[in-house]
Coordinates of C-alpha atoms in Angstrom, one line a residue:
A23 CA 5.7 -41.0 -5.8
S24 CA 4.2 -37.6 -5.0
Y25 CA 1.0 -35.8 -5.8
T26 CA 1.3 -32.1 -6.6
G27 CA -1.0 -31.5 -3.7
S28 CA -3.2 -29.1 -5.7
T29 CA -6.5 -28.2 -4.2
S30 CA -7.8 -27.4 -7.7
D31 CA -8.5 -30.1 -10.1
N32 CA -5.2 -30.9 -11.7
W33 CA -4.6 -33.4 -14.7
G34 CA -1.4 -35.1 -15.5
Y35 CA 0.1 -34.9 -19.0
T36 CA 3.9 -35.0 -19.2
A37 CA 7.2 -35.6 -17.3
T38 CA 10.9 -35.5 -17.7
N39 CA 14.1 -35.5 -15.7
D40 CA 17.3 -33.7 -15.4
S41 CA 20.8 -35.2 -15.1
D42 CA 20.5 -35.0 -11.3
G43 CA 17.4 -37.2 -11.2
N44 CA 15.0 -34.4 -10.4
L45 CA 11.5 -34.9 -11.9
F46 CA 9.5 -32.3 -13.8
G47 CA 5.9 -32.9 -13.9
G48 CA 3.5 -31.0 -16.3
G49 CA -0.2 -30.9 -16.4
I50 CA -3.3 -28.7 -16.4
V51 CA -4.9 -27.0 -13.4
F52 CA -8.4 -25.6 -13.2
G53 CA -8.0 -22.9 -10.7
S54 CA -5.6 -20.9 -8.3
G55 CA -5.2 -23.9 -5.9
Y56 CA -2.0 -25.3 -7.6
P57 CA 1.0 -25.1 -5.2
H58 CA 3.5 -22.5 -6.4
T59 CA 6.9 -21.5 -4.9
I60 CA 8.3 -18.2 -4.1
G61 CA 10.2 -16.6 -7.0
A62 CA 8.6 -18.9 -9.7
F63 CA 7.9 -17.5 -13.0
A64 CA 4.2 -17.1 -12.4
T65 CA 2.7 -17.5 -9.0
T66 CA -0.9 -16.6 -9.8
Y67 CA -3.5 -18.3 -12.0
Q68 CA -3.4 -16.7 -15.5
G69 CA -7.0 -17.2 -16.4
G70 CA -9.2 -19.0 -18.9
E71 CA -10.7 -22.5 -18.2
E72 CA -7.3 -24.0 -17.2
D73 CA -3.5 -23.1 -17.0
I74 CA -0.5 -25.3 -17.3
G75 CA 1.1 -26.3 -14.0
I76 CA 4.8 -27.2 -14.1
S77 CA 6.4 -28.7 -10.9
K78 CA 10.1 -29.7 -10.3
F79 CA 10.5 -32.4 -7.6
S80 CA 13.9 -33.2 -5.9
A81 CA 15.4 -36.4 -6.9
D82 CA 13.9 -38.3 -3.9
G83 CA 10.5 -36.7 -4.1
S84 CA 10.7 -35.1 -0.8
S85 CA 10.6 -31.4 -1.8
L86 CA 9.3 -29.1 -4.5
I87 CA 12.3 -27.2 -6.0
Y88 CA 10.0 -25.0 -8.0
S89 CA 6.4 -24.8 -9.2
T90 CA 4.8 -22.4 -11.5
F91 CA 1.7 -21.6 -13.6
L92 CA 2.1 -21.2 -17.3
G93 CA -0.7 -19.7 -19.5
G94 CA -2.9 -16.9 -20.8
N95 CA -6.5 -16.0 -20.8
D96 CA -7.6 -19.0 -22.8
S97 CA -6.8 -22.7 -22.8
E98 CA -3.4 -24.5 -23.0
L99 CA -2.0 -28.0 -22.8
P100 CA 1.6 -29.3 -22.2
H101 CA 2.4 -32.1 -24.6
S102 CA 6.1 -32.9 -24.0
M103 CA 9.1 -31.7 -22.1
I104 CA 12.9 -32.1 -22.0
C105 CA 15.6 -30.7 -19.9
T106 CA 18.9 -29.2 -21.2
S107 CA 22.2 -30.1 -19.7
G108 CA 22.2 -26.7 -18.0
G109 CA 18.9 -27.5 -16.3
E110 CA 16.6 -25.3 -18.4
L111 CA 13.2 -26.9 -19.1
I112 CA 12.0 -27.0 -22.7
I113 CA 8.1 -27.3 -22.8
M114 CA 6.1 -28.0 -26.1
G115 CA 2.4 -27.7 -26.1
T116 CA -0.7 -25.9 -27.5
T117 CA -2.3 -22.7 -26.5
G118 CA -5.3 -20.7 -27.5
S119 CA -4.2 -17.6 -25.7
A120 CA -3.3 -14.4 -27.5
D121 CA -1.6 -13.2 -24.3
F122 CA 0.5 -16.4 -23.7
P123 CA 3.9 -15.3 -22.2
V124 CA 5.9 -15.2 -25.5
T125 CA 9.1 -13.2 -25.3
A126 CA 10.5 -10.5 -27.6
G127 CA 13.0 -11.5 -30.3
T128 CA 11.6 -15.1 -30.7
Y129 CA 10.5 -16.6 -33.9
D130 CA 6.8 -15.6 -33.6
N131 CA 5.5 -13.5 -30.7
S132 CA 1.9 -13.0 -32.2
Y133 CA -0.8 -15.4 -31.9
N134 CA -2.1 -16.8 -35.1
G135 CA -5.7 -17.9 -34.2
G136 CA -7.9 -20.6 -35.7
P137 CA -11.3 -22.2 -35.5
Y138 CA -13.2 -23.0 -32.3
T139 CA -12.3 -26.4 -31.0
L140 CA -13.6 -28.6 -28.2
V141 CA -11.0 -31.0 -26.8
D142 CA -11.9 -34.1 -24.7
G143 CA -15.5 -32.9 -24.3
Y144 CA -14.4 -30.4 -21.6
I145 CA -11.6 -28.0 -22.8
N146 CA -12.7 -25.1 -25.1
F147 CA -10.2 -23.4 -27.4
F148 CA -12.4 -20.5 -28.4
D149 CA -9.9 -19.0 -31.0
G150 CA -8.2 -22.1 -32.2
A151 CA -4.7 -23.3 -31.1
D152 CA -1.1 -22.6 -31.8
I153 CA 1.9 -24.7 -30.9
F154 CA 4.1 -23.0 -28.4
V155 CA 7.7 -23.7 -27.4
A156 CA 8.9 -22.3 -24.0
K157 CA 12.3 -22.4 -22.2
L158 CA 12.2 -22.0 -18.5
S159 CA 15.4 -20.9 -16.5
A160 CA 17.0 -23.6 -14.4
D161 CA 15.6 -22.1 -11.2
G162 CA 12.1 -21.8 -12.6
G163 CA 12.1 -18.1 -12.0
S164 CA 12.2 -16.7 -15.5
M165 CA 11.1 -17.4 -19.0
L166 CA 14.2 -17.3 -21.2
A167 CA 12.4 -17.7 -24.5
C168 CA 8.9 -18.6 -25.6
S169 CA 7.6 -18.6 -29.3
Y170 CA 4.3 -19.4 -31.0
V171 CA 4.6 -21.7 -34.1
G172 CA 1.4 -22.0 -36.2
G173 CA -0.9 -20.9 -38.9
T174 CA -4.5 -19.8 -39.0
G175 CA -5.9 -23.3 -38.7
L176 CA -5.7 -25.7 -35.6
D177 CA -2.1 -26.4 -34.8
G178 CA -0.5 -28.9 -32.4
M179 CA -3.7 -31.0 -32.0
N180 CA -4.2 -34.6 -33.4
M181 CA -7.9 -33.9 -33.9
A182 CA -8.4 -35.5 -37.4
S183 CA -12.0 -35.2 -38.5
G184 CA -12.2 -38.8 -39.5
F185 CA -10.6 -39.9 -36.2
S186 CA -8.4 -42.4 -37.9
T187 CA -5.4 -41.2 -36.0
F188 CA -7.3 -40.3 -32.8
Y189 CA -7.8 -43.7 -31.3
N190 CA -7.0 -43.5 -27.6
Y191 CA -8.1 -41.0 -24.9
G192 CA -5.4 -38.3 -24.9
D193 CA -4.3 -38.8 -28.5
F194 CA -5.2 -35.1 -29.2
A195 CA -2.1 -34.2 -27.3
R196 CA 0.5 -36.4 -29.0
G197 CA 3.7 -34.9 -30.1
E198 CA 7.3 -34.6 -28.8
V199 CA 10.1 -32.2 -28.3
M200 CA 13.7 -33.1 -28.5
I201 CA 17.1 -31.2 -28.3
D202 CA 20.6 -31.8 -29.9
D203 CA 23.9 -31.3 -28.1
A204 CA 23.7 -27.5 -29.0
D205 CA 20.3 -27.2 -27.5
N206 CA 18.5 -26.7 -30.9
V207 CA 14.9 -27.7 -30.5
Y208 CA 13.1 -30.2 -32.7
V209 CA 9.3 -30.8 -32.7
A210 CA 7.0 -33.5 -34.2
S211 CA 3.4 -32.5 -34.2
C212 CA 0.2 -32.0 -36.2
T213 CA -1.6 -29.2 -38.0
N214 CA -4.4 -28.4 -40.3
S215 CA -3.2 -25.0 -41.2
S216 CA -2.5 -24.7 -44.9
N217 CA -0.3 -21.7 -44.0
F218 CA 1.7 -23.4 -41.3
P219 CA 5.2 -21.8 -41.5
T220 CA 7.5 -24.0 -43.6
T221 CA 11.0 -22.9 -44.9
P222 CA 12.5 -23.0 -48.4
G223 CA 14.1 -26.1 -49.6
V224 CA 12.4 -28.6 -47.2
F225 CA 11.1 -32.0 -48.4
Q226 CA 7.3 -31.1 -48.2
P227 CA 6.6 -27.4 -48.1
T228 CA 2.8 -27.6 -48.7
I229 CA 0.0 -29.3 -47.0
S230 CA -1.6 -32.4 -48.8
G231 CA -4.5 -33.4 -46.7
D232 CA -7.0 -32.3 -43.9
Q233 CA -4.5 -32.9 -41.2
E234 CA -0.9 -33.0 -41.7
G235 CA 2.2 -34.0 -39.6
V236 CA 4.7 -31.3 -39.1
V237 CA 8.5 -31.5 -38.1
F238 CA 10.5 -28.4 -37.4
K239 CA 13.8 -27.1 -35.9
L240 CA 14.3 -24.0 -33.8
N241 CA 17.6 -22.7 -32.7
D242 CA 18.5 -22.7 -28.9
N243 CA 17.1 -19.3 -28.1
L244 CA 14.0 -19.8 -30.2
S245 CA 14.6 -16.9 -32.3
T246 CA 15.0 -18.6 -35.7
L247 CA 13.0 -21.3 -37.5
I248 CA 15.9 -23.3 -38.9
W249 CA 13.8 -25.6 -41.0
S250 CA 10.2 -26.7 -41.0
S251 CA 8.3 -29.1 -43.2
F252 CA 4.8 -30.9 -43.4
I253 CA 4.9 -34.7 -43.6
G254 CA 1.9 -36.5 -44.9
G255 CA -0.5 -37.4 -47.7
N256 CA -4.0 -36.7 -48.9
Q257 CA -5.8 -38.0 -45.8
E258 CA -5.2 -37.6 -42.0
D259 CA -1.7 -37.7 -40.7
G260 CA 0.0 -37.2 -37.4
A261 CA 3.7 -36.9 -36.3
Y262 CA 4.1 -38.2 -32.7
S263 CA 7.7 -38.9 -31.7
I264 CA 11.1 -37.6 -32.8
K265 CA 14.7 -38.7 -31.9
L266 CA 18.1 -37.9 -33.4
N267 CA 20.7 -40.3 -34.7
S268 CA 24.6 -39.8 -34.3
A269 CA 24.5 -37.4 -37.4
N270 CA 21.7 -35.4 -35.9
E271 CA 19.4 -36.7 -38.6
P272 CA 15.8 -36.9 -37.2
V273 CA 13.8 -40.1 -37.2
V274 CA 10.1 -39.5 -36.7
A275 CA 7.1 -41.9 -36.0
G276 CA 3.4 -41.4 -36.4
G277 CA 0.2 -42.5 -37.9
T278 CA -1.6 -42.0 -41.2
A279 CA -4.7 -42.8 -43.3
S280 CA -3.1 -41.6 -46.5
N281 CA -2.3 -44.1 -49.2
D282 CA 0.2 -41.6 -50.7
F283 CA 2.2 -40.9 -47.6
P284 CA 5.8 -40.0 -48.7
T285 CA 7.4 -43.4 -48.4
T286 CA 10.6 -44.4 -50.3
P287 CA 11.2 -47.3 -52.6
G288 CA 12.6 -50.6 -51.2
T289 CA 11.6 -49.9 -47.6
W290 CA 9.8 -52.4 -45.4
H291 CA 6.4 -51.3 -46.5
S292 CA 6.5 -48.7 -49.3
T293 CA 2.8 -49.0 -50.0
Y294 CA -0.1 -48.6 -47.6
V295 CA -0.8 -51.8 -45.8
G296 CA -4.5 -51.2 -45.0
G297 CA -7.1 -50.7 -42.4
V298 CA -8.3 -47.4 -40.9
A299 CA -4.7 -46.3 -40.3
D300 CA -1.0 -47.4 -40.6
G301 CA 1.9 -46.3 -38.6
W302 CA 4.9 -44.8 -40.3
I303 CA 8.6 -44.1 -39.6
A304 CA 10.6 -41.5 -41.6
H305 CA 14.4 -40.9 -41.5
L306 CA 15.1 -37.3 -42.5
E307 CA 18.2 -35.4 -43.6
A308 CA 19.6 -33.3 -40.9
D309 CA 18.7 -30.1 -42.7
G310 CA 15.2 -31.2 -43.5
S311 CA 15.9 -31.0 -47.3
S312 CA 14.8 -34.6 -48.0
I313 CA 13.6 -37.9 -46.7
I314 CA 16.4 -40.5 -46.6
A315 CA 14.0 -43.4 -45.9
S316 CA 10.4 -43.8 -45.0
T317 CA 8.1 -46.8 -44.5
Y318 CA 4.6 -47.6 -43.5
V319 CA 4.2 -49.9 -40.5
G320 CA 1.2 -52.2 -40.0
T321 CA -1.3 -54.7 -41.0
N322 CA -4.7 -54.7 -42.8
Q323 CA -6.3 -53.3 -39.7
Y324 CA -5.7 -50.4 -37.4
D325 CA -2.0 -49.6 -36.6
Q326 CA -0.2 -46.6 -35.3
A327 CA 3.5 -46.0 -34.3
F328 CA 3.6 -43.8 -31.2
F329 CA 7.3 -43.7 -30.1
V330 CA 10.7 -44.1 -31.8
E331 CA 14.1 -44.6 -30.2
I332 CA 17.6 -45.0 -31.7
D333 CA 20.5 -47.1 -30.3
D334 CA 24.3 -46.4 -30.5
A335 CA 24.7 -48.3 -33.8
D336 CA 21.8 -46.0 -35.3
D337 CA 19.3 -48.9 -35.5
I338 CA 15.8 -47.7 -35.1
Y339 CA 13.2 -49.1 -32.6
F340 CA 9.5 -48.2 -32.4
T341 CA 6.4 -49.2 -30.5
G342 CA 2.7 -48.8 -31.1
Q343 CA -0.7 -50.5 -31.4
T344 CA -2.2 -53.0 -33.9
K345 CA -5.6 -54.6 -34.3
G346 CA -4.2 -57.0 -37.0
A347 CA -1.7 -59.9 -37.4
Y348 CA 1.5 -57.9 -36.8
T349 CA 4.9 -59.3 -38.1
V350 CA 6.6 -61.5 -35.5
T351 CA 10.0 -62.5 -36.6
P352 CA 11.5 -66.1 -35.8
G353 CA 13.0 -66.8 -32.5
V354 CA 11.6 -63.9 -30.4
Y355 CA 9.7 -63.6 -27.3
S356 CA 6.1 -62.8 -28.2
E357 CA 2.6 -63.1 -26.6
T358 CA -0.1 -64.6 -28.8
G359 CA -2.7 -62.1 -29.9
G360 CA -0.8 -59.3 -28.5
K361 CA -2.1 -55.9 -29.6
Q362 CA 1.1 -53.8 -28.8
F363 CA 4.2 -54.1 -31.1
I364 CA 7.9 -53.5 -30.7
T365 CA 10.1 -53.4 -33.8
K366 CA 13.8 -52.9 -34.4
I367 CA 14.9 -52.0 -38.0
N368 CA 18.0 -50.9 -39.8
P369 CA 18.6 -47.1 -40.5
A370 CA 17.5 -47.6 -44.1
L371 CA 14.2 -49.1 -43.0
T372 CA 14.4 -52.0 -45.2
I373 CA 14.5 -55.1 -43.1
P374 CA 13.3 -55.6 -39.5
I375 CA 16.1 -56.8 -37.3
Y376 CA 13.4 -58.2 -35.1
S377 CA 9.6 -57.7 -34.6
T378 CA 7.3 -58.9 -31.9
I379 CA 4.0 -58.3 -30.0
F380 CA 3.0 -58.3 -26.5
G381 CA -0.3 -58.2 -24.7
S382 CA -3.1 -60.1 -23.0
G383 CA -4.3 -61.6 -26.2
A384 CA -7.7 -59.8 -25.8
S385 CA -9.5 -58.7 -28.9
A386 CA -9.0 -55.0 -27.9
I387 CA -5.8 -53.1 -27.5
N388 CA -4.5 -53.0 -23.8
I389 CA -2.4 -50.0 -23.3
S390 CA -1.9 -46.4 -24.8
P391 CA 1.9 -45.9 -24.7
S392 CA 3.3 -42.8 -22.9
A393 CA 6.9 -43.5 -22.7
F394 CA 9.6 -45.6 -24.5
L395 CA 13.4 -46.3 -24.1
V396 CA 16.2 -48.4 -25.5
D397 CA 19.0 -48.6 -22.8
E398 CA 22.7 -48.9 -23.3
C399 CA 22.4 -52.8 -23.4
E400 CA 19.5 -52.5 -26.0
N401 CA 16.8 -53.7 -23.7
V402 CA 13.5 -52.0 -24.6
Y403 CA 11.1 -50.3 -22.0
V404 CA 7.5 -49.4 -22.5
S405 CA 5.2 -47.4 -20.2
G406 CA 1.5 -47.2 -20.9
W407 CA -2.0 -47.3 -19.3
G408 CA -5.2 -49.1 -20.0
G409 CA -8.8 -49.6 -19.0
S410 CA -12.0 -48.7 -20.6
N411 CA -13.5 -46.4 -18.0
I412 CA -12.2 -43.1 -19.5
N413 CA -14.9 -41.6 -21.7
S414 CA -15.6 -45.1 -23.3
F415 CA -12.3 -45.1 -25.3
P416 CA -11.5 -48.5 -26.5
T417 CA -8.4 -49.8 -24.5
S418 CA -9.3 -53.0 -22.8
S419 CA -8.7 -54.2 -19.3
I420 CA -5.0 -54.8 -18.5
T421 CA -5.8 -57.6 -16.0
N422 CA -4.1 -60.4 -17.9
L423 CA -1.0 -58.6 -19.1
P424 CA 2.1 -60.6 -18.0
I425 CA 4.1 -59.6 -14.9
T426 CA 7.2 -60.9 -13.5
S427 CA 8.1 -62.3 -10.1
D428 CA 9.7 -59.1 -9.1
A429 CA 6.9 -56.8 -10.1
Y430 CA 6.5 -53.7 -8.0
Q431 CA 2.7 -54.2 -8.1
S432 CA 1.2 -57.6 -9.1
N433 CA -2.5 -56.9 -8.7
T434 CA -4.7 -54.6 -10.8
D435 CA -8.3 -53.4 -11.1
G436 CA -7.7 -53.5 -14.9
A437 CA -7.5 -49.7 -15.3
D438 CA -3.9 -48.9 -14.3
F439 CA -0.4 -48.2 -15.7
Y440 CA 1.7 -51.1 -16.9
F441 CA 5.5 -51.3 -17.3
F442 CA 7.0 -53.8 -19.7
V443 CA 10.8 -54.4 -20.5
L444 CA 11.9 -56.6 -23.2
E445 CA 15.5 -58.0 -23.3
R446 CA 18.0 -57.2 -25.9
D447 CA 17.3 -59.0 -29.2
A448 CA 13.7 -59.7 -27.9
Q449 CA 14.8 -63.0 -26.2
R450 CA 12.6 -62.7 -23.1
Q451 CA 10.5 -60.5 -20.9
L452 CA 12.7 -58.9 -18.2
Y453 CA 10.1 -57.1 -16.3
G454 CA 6.4 -56.6 -16.0
S455 CA 4.4 -54.6 -13.4
F456 CA 1.2 -52.8 -12.7
F457 CA 1.0 -49.5 -11.0
G458 CA -2.1 -47.8 -9.8
Q459 CA -5.0 -47.5 -7.4
T460 CA -7.4 -50.3 -6.6
G461 CA -11.1 -49.5 -7.6
G462 CA -12.7 -46.4 -8.9
F463 CA -11.4 -44.2 -11.6
A464 CA -8.7 -45.3 -14.0
D465 CA -5.1 -44.2 -13.5
H466 CA -4.2 -42.5 -16.9
V467 CA -2.7 -39.6 -18.6
D468 CA -4.7 -36.9 -20.4
G469 CA -2.2 -36.9 -23.2
G470 CA 1.5 -36.0 -23.6
T471 CA 4.9 -37.8 -23.2
S472 CA 6.7 -39.1 -20.2
R473 CA 10.4 -40.3 -20.2
F474 CA 12.8 -42.9 -19.1
D475 CA 16.4 -41.8 -18.4
P476 CA 19.2 -43.8 -20.1
N477 CA 19.6 -46.2 -17.2
G478 CA 15.9 -47.3 -17.4
T479 CA 14.4 -45.2 -14.6
I480 CA 10.9 -44.0 -15.4
Y481 CA 9.8 -40.4 -14.8
Q482 CA 6.1 -40.7 -15.4
S483 CA 3.2 -38.2 -15.0
I484 CA -0.1 -39.7 -14.1
C485 CA -3.6 -38.3 -13.6
S486 CA -4.7 -39.8 -10.3
C487 CA -8.4 -39.2 -9.4
R488 CA -11.1 -39.8 -7.0
R489 CA -14.8 -39.5 -7.5
N490 CA -16.8 -36.9 -5.5
G491 CA -14.1 -36.3 -3.0
D492 CA -14.2 -39.9 -1.8
P493 CA -11.9 -39.9 1.2
S494 CA -11.5 -43.7 1.1
R495 CA -9.4 -43.8 -2.0
P496 CA -5.9 -45.2 -1.4
I497 CA -3.1 -43.0 -1.3
L498 CA -0.1 -43.8 -3.6
G499 CA 2.3 -41.2 -2.5
T500 CA 5.3 -42.6 -0.8
G501 CA 6.3 -41.6 2.8
G502 CA 8.4 -38.6 3.0
A503 CA 7.2 -37.3 -0.4
W504 CA 6.2 -33.7 -1.0
S505 CA 2.5 -34.6 -1.0
T506 CA 1.2 -38.0 -0.1
A507 CA -2.3 -36.8 -0.6
N508 CA -4.5 -35.8 -3.5
R509 CA -6.0 -32.6 -1.9
S510 CA -8.5 -31.9 -4.7
N511 CA -12.0 -33.3 -4.9
S512 CA -11.1 -34.8 -8.2
C513 CA -7.6 -35.2 -9.8
N514 CA -4.0 -34.5 -9.0
L515 CA -0.9 -35.1 -11.1
L516 CA 1.0 -37.9 -9.5
A517 CA 4.6 -37.8 -10.2
I518 CA 6.3 -41.3 -10.1
K519 CA 10.0 -42.3 -10.4
I520 CA 10.8 -46.0 -10.5
A521 CA 14.2 -47.5 -11.0
F522 CA 14.0 -50.8 -12.8
N523 CA 17.7 -51.5 -12.4
L524 CA 18.0 -53.4 -15.5
A525 CA 20.7 -51.4 -17.4
G526 CA 23.6 -54.0 -17.7
V527 CA 21.3 -56.9 -17.8
G528 CA 21.0 -58.7 -21.1

């Protein structure tokens, strides 16, 4: 575990890994005090209220391989990152900067603008926001490609006016970036731009409601929008997670308040189940031309699906939140009254192979998910955080979540991270642990995705804070780490890497 060591306020958003076990942490920084390395892409603060800060830590956390600013003269947020086999870092996020460092020859190097938007009560986007996709060189020294993607509305933000899909703190920065074996880039996100760029022949070329999900594919150098489609109905929709099956067919997960979301006949729930929002899962053709299968997910209360994964047999797994009586199939491990669900379903989305819930049994949802994995043995991993002291958002205390005897941390102040591992076929809980500081401000993320590697090691970005520069706050950095201290008077991105050592168990 290592802080960035920023002396400026620095919030944690997203993390990923490379094939060597190095960790990339991405967040936002409110000043020039973010540590940067010689030869990095941008070694000076770029302006506006905040920039993105990207740091690559060595596999043992002892050194900073590179660290760079990324931004323009307005606000930007990193939502999701992934590393190519060659070590290049792909970053997807939102920017309000007309001078964001886009590159010549990419799909769109002119800012599209949008309405003024205040995010999280703190962050101003004075001229709207576009999605950006950026590709940093393996040494962090150059921008290989960077493109805007957007229309003249608000792009990339899950900021639905009715707040049906904006339930947890940080939900405004949902969305995910993935790559295929040829390093083509796939993105799931949101927009309310009626002129968001779509391509001919896709399954939904026009917007249907106020906020719509979007799914698109760019080529490896970001010069061509290969295909792009809306996905949604007549109300508020968001696309949060995307993975590829063995045929490079995208499977996407999200949330919707639309009773006409484009589901397909014969699927698990082809009609709206109820409540303020349902989750949804959609299995798409590889070229974006049609929806192979699509289903609602949920109960007659609030539900959303935040992450999706696919195993070697192309079966589909997803996790999310529920306020209702979610389906629990016979013979599985479950926790009575749990408000977090895990479901495994066939590729046609017709019949759950298993479905279960976990949680403390409290009336409120416990955690906001931030990472998800199905390992080679089909064990299922969830990372998330809870606690109600972040701007009064409704996640409850995590105090009574179940832990195992080998937990890394068995105690909690109720506002920490929680890691949960479910055995193959949902037969038992393999692991449960807390992770966080004791007392004070909640350990959380301000949005964005983190990742497990295929062996079940978590690469997690955390926003770790102290109030008013309180020097008595416990230090979570491990000995020998790049920075064992939060050097700001408020928050630092805390990068953590934990091996659960459960691949092969089950």
